[in-house]
Amino acid sequence: DVKVTQSSRYLVKRTGEKVFLECVQDMDHENMFWYRQDPGLGLRLIYFSYDVKMKEKGDIPEGYSVSREKKERFSLILESASTNQTSMYLCASSLPRAGNTEAFFGQGTRLTVV
Amino acid sequence: GENVEQHPSTLSVQEGDSAVIKCTYSDSASNYFPWYKQELGKGPQLIIDIRSNVGEKKDQRIAVTLNKTAKHFSLHITETQPEDSAVYFCAPGPGRDDKIIFGKGTRLHILP
């Protein structure tokens, strides 16, 4: 059974902290994605990666960075957490030509910044 | 880049009735048209998809229809059941630079 695993279901962090959200997939997928989900705004793409050490900005990259040192792991980094980054974060992976194949999602991490 | 719109944003139907959700897109090069379902507390999961060489695909109570000329595709759910209550997303592609762009979602409520 294919699996995308996010390290935490719930996180509470303080304003100004550096926050790491981890995602691991076991399907040997080349592409990995980070989205944030807010009510009424749907899924917005933050960053994606199509290979190890490769990354591309999505639609809302400001305040975030990413790291992909190994094929199976894609990390989202909030350099200095702010309250407007309180949200649900979803990681996904897919085969190449990502828009033409199924995306597999993790269960999500609900981050609260206080 | 791809502009994706989903309608309606919220839909309430009586149990047993049908539900239809529509997705419009702007990129005429799109050739893959999936629908995802997100249940409470979970990530979205693919429920049905169609490619541009086919006009309709059916899987039990769900179906997807495609109108490439008008650049829209729709999700049809018949004989709705309580477990159909969820948020549904479309994600036509492939997108620019290999991105996957989702619609804003439709929250479907099945009323008893």
Short mmCIF file of C-alpha atoms in Angstrom, two decimals, chain A residues 9 31 33 35 37 40-43 45 48 50 56-59 88 90 94-108, chain B residues 31-34 36 38 40-47 49 51 87 89 91-105:
data_model
loop_
_atom_site.label_atom_id
_atom_site.label_comp_id
_atom_site.label_asym_id
_atom_site.label_seq_id
_atom_site.Cartn_x
_atom_site.Cartn_y
_atom_site.Cartn_z
CA ARG A 9 -0.55 15.56 13.00
CA ASN A 31 7.94 14.61 -7.51
CA PHE A 33 4.83 18.87 -3.08
CA TYR A 35 0.47 22.69 0.02
CA GLN A 37 -5.07 24.44 3.07
CA GLY A 40 -12.32 29.02 1.29
CA LEU A 41 -8.89 29.06 -0.37
CA GLY A 42 -8.49 25.38 -1.23
CA LEU A 43 -5.05 23.85 -1.66
CA LEU A 45 1.05 25.20 -3.65
CA PHE A 48 7.52 21.44 -5.15
CA TYR A 50 11.01 17.15 -9.10
CA GLU A 56 10.58 25.13 -7.62
CA LYS A 57 8.49 27.87 -6.05
CA GLY A 58 4.77 27.44 -6.03
CA ASP A 59 2.17 30.16 -5.73
CA MET A 88 -3.18 22.81 7.61
CA LEU A 90 -0.34 18.79 3.22
CA SER A 94 3.65 11.72 -7.67
CA LEU A 95 5.42 10.17 -10.60
CA PRO A 96 7.05 12.48 -13.17
CA ARG A 97 4.79 14.62 -15.36
CA ALA A 98 3.01 15.36 -12.11
CA GLY A 99 -0.03 17.00 -13.60
CA ASN A 100 -0.77 13.95 -15.67
CA THR A 101 -0.75 11.34 -12.91
CA GLU A 102 -2.29 10.72 -9.52
CA ALA A 103 -1.00 12.64 -6.50
CA PHE A 104 -0.76 10.79 -3.18
CA PHE A 105 -1.23 12.82 -0.02
CA GLY A 106 -0.16 12.54 3.58
CA GLN A 107 -2.69 12.98 6.37
CA GLY A 108 -1.75 16.60 6.98
CA ASN B 31 -5.32 16.29 -20.99
CA TYR B 32 -5.77 14.74 -17.53
CA PHE B 33 -8.87 15.45 -15.43
CA PRO B 34 -8.98 13.96 -11.92
CA TYR B 36 -10.11 14.02 -5.37
CA GLN B 38 -11.02 14.75 1.16
CA LEU B 40 -12.44 14.97 7.61
CA GLY B 41 -8.95 14.69 9.10
CA LYS B 42 -7.42 13.12 6.01
CA GLY B 43 -5.52 14.17 2.92
CA PRO B 44 -7.27 14.23 -0.48
CA GLN B 45 -7.53 10.92 -2.32
CA LEU B 46 -8.15 10.28 -6.01
CA ILE B 47 -11.62 8.87 -6.67
CA ASP B 49 -10.01 10.47 -13.40
CA ARG B 51 -8.10 11.50 -20.04
CA VAL B 87 -14.70 18.14 0.23
CA PHE B 89 -11.25 18.94 -5.55
CA ALA B 91 -6.91 19.27 -10.58
CA PRO B 92 -6.78 19.45 -14.40
CA GLY B 93 -3.32 19.02 -15.85
CA PRO B 94 -0.55 18.75 -16.67
CA GLY B 95 0.19 22.20 -15.36
CA ARG B 96 2.88 24.65 -16.20
CA ASP B 97 6.30 23.55 -14.94
CA ASP B 98 4.86 20.21 -13.85
CA LYS B 99 2.86 21.77 -11.02
CA ILE B 100 -0.42 20.27 -9.80
CA ILE B 101 -2.97 23.07 -9.35
CA PHE B 102 -6.21 22.35 -7.51
CA GLY B 103 -9.57 24.06 -7.60
CA LYS B 104 -10.75 25.70 -4.39
CA GLY B 105 -12.89 22.72 -3.47
#
